[in-house]
Amino acid sequence: MLVAIYAVFVYVPTERVMGIVQRIFYFHVPSAWVAFLAFFVTFVASIGYLGKRSRRWDVLAASSAELGVVFAMLVLLTGPLWARPVWNTWWTWDPRLTTTLILWLIYAGYFMLRTAIDDPQRRARYSAVLGIVGFIDVPIVFMAIRWWRTIHPVLLTSEGFELEPPMVATLLISLLAFTLLYAYLFVLRVRVEETKDRLESLRSDFETWECGDMETPG
Amino acid sequence: VFVALILATAACGGSSTVPAAGEGPVIPPPPNATVVSAPFLSGETRTRLSDQLQVPAYVDDLSLYSTPASLADIEAFYKKEMASRQWEAGPTLPSVSADQPLMLFFKKGQNSAQIKAMASPFKPSETLVYTVVVKVEELRNLPFLIAAYFIIWIVMFGYIFFVARRQRALEHELEELRGRRMG
């Protein structure tokens, strides 16, 4: 991450037309990439859950979805900060922006669903279905700038990145840094769920043991 | 630290030399052009056309013309004219569809110029040409950059903090339960 920060603020030249504000791009695009990656992991883990009905898959899916929501939120917050000086507007109902907002809302709904259902197996099953269906929006977000008329810049074309080599290098470094950050946060988040499971199991053992103790005469 | 980094970047890599009024470079109009009044390109009023032409919000000099010349003629004209005025040519993006304008980029000193041309949606036999000069001011819009990175780090550290706190609370509870059981 330090290398990425160095590249963004020191190494890469300032974009000719947009000036310094273009540097938002080097963390905006990786945030979007990580959000896509996180939702993909949720998608795979949700399929895994429906196939195996194992709590482990549900933990992986929910942990990754939470990270996806956080990174998608960063995309939605940093985008307008770039758009205001460049497009002269904070928000426009452009296909790319709209589908990204829908993606965020789908996965925000995923957590509302999880909160609303008490039965762990039913919760895992329903959220696995939403985790799979919700992922359909990811390729739509990616392709929105190719399928519809949009003012959002197209970064990756069939001829590669439409950027100067130092900008491509900085972007790739940032992508790597954000992917590693995602991996670290994912491990952290899964560990919380594992501890929660251990606690639940111990609590249940403890309750059984206490009940047994009470039933023991004398 | 980030604010310092951003300021240092702007101070080292950038320049805010802006030509005084009247000294700025002038982009010639295309051949046989008439000036189009373009209130739809300014301020908050954005139209489909201004979106198609991808007009940035911070331009310094903007002109819009209508001409019967073709896109190929316009491209050839500006490549020759701008070179004769010592503008260094940047990339040229061809017009690939009716919605995508031809784009030409040039640089001269601290100024960059964009020339965009597309078939007029009002009169198909005409071509709309929009020329714009942007004086490079790297510190322009600095607050937006600071705000973006501030938000990113607040969200990241905030998330790590809350996850770590949740983990500590769970571990504490786990230890307490183990202690009760042992006791």
Tab-separated table of C-alpha atoms in Angstrom:
chain	number	residue	atom	x	y	z
A	1	MET	CA	0.000	0.000	0.000
A	2	LEU	CA	2.899	2.349	0.758
A	3	VAL	CA	4.293	1.710	-2.718
A	4	ALA	CA	0.864	2.504	-4.177
A	5	ILE	CA	0.686	5.751	-2.195
A	6	TYR	CA	4.178	6.685	-3.389
A	7	ALA	CA	3.227	5.926	-6.984
A	8	VAL	CA	-0.024	7.906	-6.787
A	9	PHE	CA	1.401	11.008	-5.141
A	10	VAL	CA	5.007	11.106	-6.312
A	11	TYR	CA	5.724	8.852	-9.282
A	12	VAL	CA	2.816	9.306	-11.667
A	13	PRO	CA	2.662	12.521	-13.710
A	14	THR	CA	-0.325	14.794	-13.339
A	15	GLU	CA	-2.944	14.315	-16.016
A	16	ARG	CA	-2.760	17.084	-18.582
A	17	VAL	CA	-6.361	18.223	-18.665
A	18	MET	CA	-7.959	17.300	-15.363
A	19	GLY	CA	-4.964	18.183	-13.234
A	20	ILE	CA	-4.457	16.889	-9.702
A	21	VAL	CA	-8.046	15.726	-9.212
A	22	GLN	CA	-7.427	12.875	-11.676
A	23	ARG	CA	-5.380	11.161	-8.937
A	24	ILE	CA	-8.682	10.083	-7.344
A	25	PHE	CA	-8.839	7.561	-10.196
A	26	TYR	CA	-5.964	5.456	-8.762
A	27	PHE	CA	-8.004	4.519	-5.690
A	28	HIS	CA	-11.461	4.779	-7.270
A	29	VAL	CA	-10.864	2.084	-9.893
A	30	PRO	CA	-9.173	-0.394	-7.470
A	31	SER	CA	-12.092	0.099	-5.046
A	32	ALA	CA	-14.453	-0.891	-7.853
A	33	TRP	CA	-12.260	-3.886	-8.751
A	34	VAL	CA	-12.200	-5.104	-5.139
A	35	ALA	CA	-15.976	-4.656	-4.838
A	36	PHE	CA	-16.398	-6.845	-7.948
A	37	LEU	CA	-13.940	-9.396	-6.581
A	38	ALA	CA	-15.695	-9.467	-3.204
A	39	PHE	CA	-19.094	-10.000	-4.811
A	40	PHE	CA	-17.607	-12.739	-6.976
A	41	VAL	CA	-16.317	-14.515	-3.855
A	42	THR	CA	-19.808	-14.132	-2.351
A	43	PHE	CA	-21.273	-15.602	-5.544
A	44	VAL	CA	-18.943	-18.637	-5.453
A	45	ALA	CA	-19.371	-19.157	-1.700
A	46	SER	CA	-23.162	-18.891	-2.054
A	47	ILE	CA	-23.117	-21.638	-4.680
A	48	GLY	CA	-20.860	-23.595	-2.320
A	49	TYR	CA	-23.375	-23.153	0.497
A	50	LEU	CA	-26.343	-24.298	-1.586
A	51	GLY	CA	-24.327	-27.312	-2.683
A	52	LYS	CA	-22.861	-28.372	0.667
A	53	ARG	CA	-25.099	-26.614	3.233
A	54	SER	CA	-21.991	-25.957	5.298
A	55	ARG	CA	-21.834	-22.965	7.663
A	56	ARG	CA	-18.274	-22.322	6.449
A	57	TRP	CA	-19.500	-21.284	2.976
A	58	ASP	CA	-22.097	-18.961	4.497
A	59	VAL	CA	-19.385	-17.284	6.597
A	60	LEU	CA	-17.213	-16.766	3.521
A	61	ALA	CA	-20.129	-15.375	1.501
A	62	ALA	CA	-21.310	-12.938	4.182
A	63	SER	CA	-17.777	-11.762	5.035
A	64	SER	CA	-16.963	-11.050	1.429
A	65	ALA	CA	-20.308	-9.350	0.791
A	66	GLU	CA	-19.668	-7.006	3.713
A	67	LEU	CA	-16.323	-6.015	2.206
A	68	GLY	CA	-17.948	-5.619	-1.195
A	69	VAL	CA	-20.465	-3.191	0.285
A	70	VAL	CA	-17.671	-1.189	1.956
A	71	PHE	CA	-15.613	-0.928	-1.250
A	72	ALA	CA	-18.668	-0.223	-3.421
A	73	MET	CA	-19.494	2.573	-0.983
A	74	LEU	CA	-15.991	3.988	-1.547
A	75	VAL	CA	-16.627	3.894	-5.295
A	76	LEU	CA	-19.906	5.752	-4.861
A	77	LEU	CA	-18.300	8.351	-2.592
A	78	THR	CA	-15.102	9.019	-4.544
A	79	GLY	CA	-16.813	9.050	-7.962
A	80	PRO	CA	-18.874	12.193	-7.297
A	81	LEU	CA	-15.794	13.935	-5.887
A	82	TRP	CA	-14.144	13.424	-9.275
A	83	ALA	CA	-17.330	14.096	-11.256
A	84	ARG	CA	-18.079	17.472	-9.673
A	85	PRO	CA	-15.036	19.261	-11.112
A	86	VAL	CA	-14.885	17.217	-14.319
A	87	TRP	CA	-18.545	16.798	-15.291
A	88	ASN	CA	-19.831	19.798	-13.386
A	89	THR	CA	-22.240	17.618	-11.473
A	90	TRP	CA	-22.057	15.407	-8.395
A	91	TRP	CA	-24.320	12.762	-9.840
A	92	THR	CA	-25.961	11.929	-13.120
A	93	TRP	CA	-28.210	8.961	-13.917
A	94	ASP	CA	-25.617	7.551	-16.271
A	95	PRO	CA	-25.868	3.748	-16.869
A	96	ARG	CA	-22.532	3.043	-15.128
A	97	LEU	CA	-23.394	5.144	-12.080
A	98	THR	CA	-26.947	3.871	-11.844
A	99	THR	CA	-26.023	0.185	-12.114
A	100	THR	CA	-23.282	0.677	-9.492
A	101	LEU	CA	-25.796	2.233	-7.108
A	102	ILE	CA	-28.174	-0.679	-7.760
A	103	LEU	CA	-25.334	-3.118	-7.007
A	104	TRP	CA	-24.692	-1.411	-3.690
A	105	LEU	CA	-28.397	-1.446	-2.835
A	106	ILE	CA	-28.676	-5.167	-3.689
A	107	TYR	CA	-25.901	-6.087	-1.255
A	108	ALA	CA	-27.122	-3.620	1.360
A	109	GLY	CA	-30.410	-5.536	1.029
A	110	TYR	CA	-28.436	-8.763	1.503
A	111	PHE	CA	-27.518	-7.613	5.017
A	112	MET	CA	-31.044	-6.409	5.768
A	113	LEU	CA	-32.210	-9.895	4.828
A	114	ARG	CA	-29.633	-11.515	7.087
A	115	THR	CA	-30.661	-9.295	9.983
A	116	ALA	CA	-34.355	-10.013	9.439
A	117	ILE	CA	-34.126	-13.836	9.607
A	118	ASP	CA	-33.370	-15.511	12.937
A	119	ASP	CA	-33.135	-19.129	11.852
A	120	PRO	CA	-29.460	-19.575	10.817
A	121	GLN	CA	-30.109	-22.158	8.099
A	122	ARG	CA	-32.972	-20.279	6.514
A	123	ARG	CA	-30.909	-17.066	6.715
A	124	ALA	CA	-27.945	-18.724	5.015
A	125	ARG	CA	-30.140	-20.276	2.319
A	126	TYR	CA	-32.003	-17.057	1.455
A	127	SER	CA	-28.884	-14.938	1.476
A	128	ALA	CA	-27.072	-17.486	-0.710
A	129	VAL	CA	-29.838	-17.114	-3.293
A	130	LEU	CA	-29.565	-13.309	-3.116
A	131	GLY	CA	-25.753	-13.555	-3.264
A	132	ILE	CA	-26.044	-15.467	-6.541
A	133	VAL	CA	-28.835	-13.414	-8.109
A	134	GLY	CA	-27.263	-10.115	-7.029
A	135	PHE	CA	-24.034	-10.975	-8.803
A	136	ILE	CA	-25.835	-10.681	-12.153
A	137	ASP	CA	-25.480	-6.906	-11.750
A	138	VAL	CA	-21.661	-7.068	-11.666
A	139	PRO	CA	-21.159	-7.846	-15.388
A	140	ILE	CA	-23.918	-5.323	-16.147
A	141	VAL	CA	-21.970	-2.615	-14.261
A	142	PHE	CA	-18.796	-3.579	-16.112
A	143	MET	CA	-20.444	-3.615	-19.541
A	144	ALA	CA	-22.700	-0.582	-18.985
A	145	ILE	CA	-20.192	1.778	-20.595
A	146	ARG	CA	-19.974	-0.490	-23.634
A	147	TRP	CA	-23.662	-1.349	-24.046
A	148	TRP	CA	-25.192	2.077	-23.519
A	149	ARG	CA	-24.356	5.675	-24.325
A	150	THR	CA	-22.513	7.003	-21.315
A	151	ILE	CA	-20.277	9.851	-20.266
A	152	HIS	CA	-18.260	7.620	-17.936
A	153	PRO	CA	-14.688	7.173	-19.241
A	154	VAL	CA	-13.851	3.805	-20.808
A	155	LEU	CA	-10.555	2.651	-19.386
A	156	LEU	CA	-10.089	-0.807	-20.812
A	157	THR	CA	-10.707	-1.343	-24.512
A	158	SER	CA	-9.918	-4.219	-26.860
A	159	GLU	CA	-6.587	-2.476	-27.465
A	160	GLY	CA	-5.660	-2.418	-23.772
A	161	PHE	CA	-5.554	0.453	-21.284
A	162	GLU	CA	-6.140	3.924	-22.741
A	163	LEU	CA	-3.524	5.443	-20.470
A	164	GLU	CA	0.113	6.517	-20.504
A	165	PRO	CA	2.540	3.771	-19.301
A	166	PRO	CA	3.327	5.404	-15.895
A	167	MET	CA	-0.403	5.736	-15.273
A	168	VAL	CA	-0.965	2.080	-16.156
A	169	ALA	CA	1.894	1.076	-13.818
A	170	THR	CA	0.441	3.157	-10.972
A	171	LEU	CA	-3.006	1.732	-11.560
A	172	LEU	CA	-1.663	-1.847	-11.524
A	173	ILE	CA	0.242	-1.192	-8.290
A	174	SER	CA	-2.917	0.228	-6.712
A	175	LEU	CA	-4.945	-2.736	-7.939
A	176	LEU	CA	-2.467	-5.113	-6.333
A	177	ALA	CA	-2.398	-3.114	-3.082
A	178	PHE	CA	-6.187	-3.069	-2.869
A	179	THR	CA	-6.412	-6.787	-3.640
A	180	LEU	CA	-3.983	-7.510	-0.781
A	181	LEU	CA	-5.953	-5.169	1.481
A	182	TYR	CA	-9.109	-7.086	0.582
A	183	ALA	CA	-7.395	-10.408	1.397
A	184	TYR	CA	-6.248	-9.060	4.780
A	185	LEU	CA	-9.683	-7.657	5.664
A	186	PHE	CA	-11.353	-10.848	4.498
A	187	VAL	CA	-9.202	-12.977	6.819
A	188	LEU	CA	-9.922	-10.538	9.657
A	189	ARG	CA	-13.661	-10.657	9.016
A	190	VAL	CA	-13.798	-14.463	8.685
A	191	ARG	CA	-11.894	-14.764	11.972
A	192	VAL	CA	-14.615	-12.723	13.697
A	193	GLU	CA	-17.260	-15.148	12.452
A	194	GLU	CA	-15.169	-18.133	13.544
A	195	THR	CA	-14.768	-16.658	17.027
A	196	LYS	CA	-18.510	-15.989	17.108
A	197	ASP	CA	-19.168	-19.643	16.209
A	198	ARG	CA	-16.737	-20.872	18.891
A	199	LEU	CA	-18.465	-18.648	21.412
A	200	GLU	CA	-21.906	-19.902	20.410
A	201	SER	CA	-20.753	-23.488	20.663
A	202	LEU	CA	-19.144	-22.922	24.059
A	203	ARG	CA	-22.211	-21.044	25.281
A	204	SER	CA	-24.422	-23.900	24.207
A	205	ASP	CA	-22.088	-26.446	25.888
A	206	PHE	CA	-22.049	-24.291	29.000
A	207	GLU	CA	-25.845	-24.077	29.103
A	208	THR	CA	-26.123	-27.849	28.700
A	209	TRP	CA	-23.505	-28.349	31.389
A	210	GLU	CA	-25.252	-25.906	33.747
A	211	CYS	CA	-28.616	-27.596	33.188
A	212	GLY	CA	-26.993	-30.998	33.777
A	213	ASP	CA	-25.384	-29.699	36.957
A	214	MET	CA	-28.689	-28.415	38.244
A	215	GLU	CA	-30.321	-31.718	37.548
A	216	THR	CA	-27.599	-33.580	39.430
A	217	PRO	CA	-28.941	-34.288	42.881
A	218	GLY	CA	-27.020	-33.037	45.874
B	1	VAL	CA	0.294	13.052	6.083
B	2	PHE	CA	-1.879	12.714	3.012
B	3	VAL	CA	-2.635	16.395	2.840
B	4	ALA	CA	1.127	17.056	3.037
B	5	LEU	CA	1.750	14.487	0.304
B	6	ILE	CA	-0.864	16.024	-1.951
B	7	LEU	CA	0.490	19.528	-1.405
B	8	ALA	CA	4.054	18.310	-2.007
B	9	THR	CA	2.952	16.614	-5.219
B	10	ALA	CA	1.313	19.763	-6.451
B	11	ALA	CA	4.317	21.866	-5.481
B	12	CYS	CA	6.894	19.580	-7.120
B	13	GLY	CA	5.171	18.332	-10.216
B	14	GLY	CA	2.847	21.142	-11.027
B	15	SER	CA	2.809	24.669	-12.122
B	16	SER	CA	0.085	27.222	-11.877
B	17	THR	CA	1.400	29.584	-14.509
B	18	VAL	CA	-1.655	31.025	-16.132
B	19	PRO	CA	-1.270	33.443	-19.018
B	20	ALA	CA	-2.675	36.865	-18.286
B	21	ALA	CA	-5.991	37.783	-19.853
B	22	GLY	CA	-5.649	38.418	-23.549
B	23	GLU	CA	-2.338	36.551	-23.778
B	24	GLY	CA	-3.832	33.090	-23.914
B	25	PRO	CA	-3.395	30.986	-27.020
B	26	VAL	CA	-6.119	31.122	-29.595
B	27	ILE	CA	-7.460	28.134	-31.469
B	28	PRO	CA	-8.511	29.059	-35.002
B	29	PRO	CA	-12.065	28.343	-36.106
B	30	PRO	CA	-12.553	25.525	-38.643
B	31	PRO	CA	-12.943	26.396	-42.338
B	32	ASN	CA	-16.193	28.129	-43.383
B	33	ALA	CA	-17.395	28.145	-39.807
B	34	THR	CA	-20.166	30.083	-38.153
B	35	VAL	CA	-20.116	30.650	-34.413
B	36	VAL	CA	-22.850	28.860	-32.503
B	37	SER	CA	-24.163	30.429	-29.369
B	38	ALA	CA	-23.971	27.728	-26.772
B	39	PRO	CA	-25.782	28.544	-23.559
B	40	PHE	CA	-26.418	24.815	-23.183
B	41	LEU	CA	-22.726	24.186	-22.628
B	42	SER	CA	-22.322	26.415	-19.621
B	43	GLY	CA	-23.154	26.345	-15.950
B	44	GLU	CA	-25.423	23.721	-14.484
B	45	THR	CA	-27.539	23.338	-17.607
B	46	ARG	CA	-26.191	20.236	-19.262
B	47	THR	CA	-27.837	18.770	-22.292
B	48	ARG	CA	-27.432	15.603	-24.289
B	49	LEU	CA	-25.156	17.491	-26.664
B	50	SER	CA	-22.850	18.777	-23.949
B	51	ASP	CA	-22.635	15.224	-22.618
B	52	GLN	CA	-21.858	13.873	-26.078
B	53	LEU	CA	-19.128	16.426	-26.550
B	54	GLN	CA	-17.873	15.623	-23.040
B	55	VAL	CA	-17.461	19.244	-22.059
B	56	PRO	CA	-15.492	19.490	-18.833
B	57	ALA	CA	-16.698	21.907	-16.193
B	58	TYR	CA	-13.483	23.844	-15.760
B	59	VAL	CA	-12.656	25.065	-19.252
B	60	ASP	CA	-11.141	28.511	-19.675
B	61	ASP	CA	-11.890	29.330	-23.305
B	62	LEU	CA	-14.642	27.560	-25.133
B	63	SER	CA	-15.967	28.078	-28.647
B	64	LEU	CA	-18.564	26.209	-30.629
B	65	TYR	CA	-18.769	26.373	-34.412
B	66	SER	CA	-20.887	24.897	-37.133
B	67	THR	CA	-19.262	24.076	-40.459
B	68	PRO	CA	-20.095	22.157	-43.645
B	69	ALA	CA	-16.575	20.637	-43.598
B	70	SER	CA	-16.288	16.880	-43.031
B	71	LEU	CA	-14.682	15.270	-39.967
B	72	ALA	CA	-11.654	14.246	-42.067
B	73	ASP	CA	-11.201	17.831	-43.339
B	74	ILE	CA	-11.474	19.196	-39.815
B	75	GLU	CA	-8.898	16.723	-38.520
B	76	ALA	CA	-6.464	17.586	-41.319
B	77	PHE	CA	-7.062	21.336	-40.867
B	78	TYR	CA	-6.350	21.347	-37.136
B	79	LYS	CA	-3.331	19.064	-37.363
B	80	LYS	CA	-1.754	21.487	-39.837
B	81	GLU	CA	-2.922	24.721	-38.192
B	82	MET	CA	-2.005	23.778	-34.648
B	83	ALA	CA	1.449	22.553	-35.711
B	84	SER	CA	2.075	25.888	-37.431
B	85	ARG	CA	1.169	27.604	-34.125
B	86	GLN	CA	3.700	25.465	-32.201
B	87	TRP	CA	1.125	23.280	-30.475
B	88	GLU	CA	2.460	19.813	-29.711
B	89	ALA	CA	0.030	17.146	-30.919
B	90	GLY	CA	-1.351	14.616	-28.443
B	91	PRO	CA	-3.516	11.584	-29.175
B	92	THR	CA	-6.276	11.646	-31.774
B	93	LEU	CA	-9.397	9.641	-31.072
B	94	PRO	CA	-11.446	9.002	-34.206
B	95	SER	CA	-15.204	9.330	-34.263
B	96	VAL	CA	-16.445	5.743	-34.195
B	97	SER	CA	-20.176	6.417	-34.063
B	98	ALA	CA	-22.697	9.246	-34.297
B	99	ASP	CA	-22.514	9.596	-30.513
B	100	GLN	CA	-18.724	9.661	-30.303
B	101	PRO	CA	-17.020	12.873	-31.379
B	102	LEU	CA	-13.671	13.068	-33.139
B	103	MET	CA	-11.200	14.250	-30.493
B	104	LEU	CA	-7.865	15.970	-30.994
B	105	PHE	CA	-5.555	16.935	-28.144
B	106	PHE	CA	-2.705	19.447	-28.159
B	107	LYS	CA	-0.318	20.963	-25.641
B	108	LYS	CA	1.616	24.205	-25.583
B	109	GLY	CA	3.471	25.288	-22.474
B	110	GLN	CA	1.055	25.145	-19.578
B	111	ASN	CA	-2.006	25.038	-21.799
B	112	SER	CA	-3.793	22.108	-23.243
B	113	ALA	CA	-6.317	22.268	-26.027
B	114	GLN	CA	-9.074	19.901	-27.041
B	115	ILE	CA	-10.881	19.993	-30.342
B	116	LYS	CA	-13.946	17.843	-30.716
B	117	ALA	CA	-16.122	17.470	-33.773
B	118	MET	CA	-19.266	15.531	-34.522
B	119	ALA	CA	-22.201	15.571	-36.937
B	120	SER	CA	-24.688	18.194	-35.827
B	121	PRO	CA	-27.826	16.650	-34.294
B	122	PHE	CA	-29.710	19.758	-35.509
B	123	LYS	CA	-28.527	19.767	-39.136
B	124	PRO	CA	-26.953	16.486	-40.324
B	125	SER	CA	-25.141	18.112	-43.271
B	126	GLU	CA	-23.192	20.292	-40.817
B	127	THR	CA	-20.447	19.401	-38.376
B	128	LEU	CA	-20.282	20.889	-34.909
B	129	VAL	CA	-16.769	21.752	-33.784
B	130	TYR	CA	-16.011	22.616	-30.225
B	131	THR	CA	-12.626	23.980	-29.223
B	132	VAL	CA	-11.486	24.440	-25.686
B	133	VAL	CA	-8.361	25.608	-23.929
B	134	VAL	CA	-7.562	24.558	-20.413
B	135	LYS	CA	-4.837	26.390	-18.544
B	136	VAL	CA	-3.074	23.847	-16.405
B	137	GLU	CA	-3.495	24.655	-12.752
B	138	GLU	CA	-2.567	21.598	-10.808
B	139	LEU	CA	-3.892	22.910	-7.514
B	140	ARG	CA	-7.289	23.510	-9.038
B	141	ASN	CA	-9.808	21.187	-7.397
B	142	LEU	CA	-7.342	20.181	-4.669
B	143	PRO	CA	-10.112	20.085	-2.012
B	144	PHE	CA	-11.843	17.336	-4.009
B	145	LEU	CA	-8.693	15.220	-4.002
B	146	ILE	CA	-8.154	15.770	-0.280
B	147	ALA	CA	-11.801	14.917	0.432
B	148	ALA	CA	-11.632	11.706	-1.634
B	149	TYR	CA	-8.489	10.365	0.065
B	150	PHE	CA	-9.726	11.494	3.475
B	151	ILE	CA	-12.950	9.508	2.961
B	152	ILE	CA	-11.060	6.425	1.723
B	153	TRP	CA	-8.804	6.320	4.782
B	154	ILE	CA	-11.548	7.161	7.261
B	155	VAL	CA	-13.704	4.336	5.880
B	156	MET	CA	-10.788	1.855	5.781
B	157	PHE	CA	-9.432	2.578	9.249
B	158	GLY	CA	-12.971	2.861	10.619
B	159	TYR	CA	-13.823	-0.571	9.229
B	160	ILE	CA	-10.619	-2.154	10.580
B	161	PHE	CA	-11.245	-0.525	13.956
B	162	PHE	CA	-14.796	-1.848	14.223
B	163	VAL	CA	-13.876	-5.354	13.072
B	164	ALA	CA	-10.932	-5.487	15.495
B	165	ARG	CA	-13.135	-4.197	18.333
B	166	ARG	CA	-15.765	-6.827	17.554
B	167	GLN	CA	-13.068	-9.523	17.572
B	168	ARG	CA	-11.672	-8.314	20.919
B	169	ALA	CA	-15.146	-8.237	22.496
B	170	LEU	CA	-15.862	-11.777	21.287
B	171	GLU	CA	-12.507	-13.068	22.509
B	172	HIS	CA	-13.073	-11.406	25.867
B	173	GLU	CA	-16.489	-13.048	26.145
B	174	LEU	CA	-14.974	-16.387	25.114
B	175	GLU	CA	-12.303	-16.130	27.799
B	176	GLU	CA	-14.897	-15.179	30.391
B	177	LEU	CA	-17.031	-18.183	29.507
B	178	ARG	CA	-14.032	-20.502	29.597
B	179	GLY	CA	-13.071	-19.060	32.970
B	180	ARG	CA	-16.567	-19.632	34.351
B	181	ARG	CA	-16.538	-23.192	33.102
B	182	MET	CA	-13.129	-23.908	34.598
B	183	GLY	CA	-14.119	-22.223	37.830
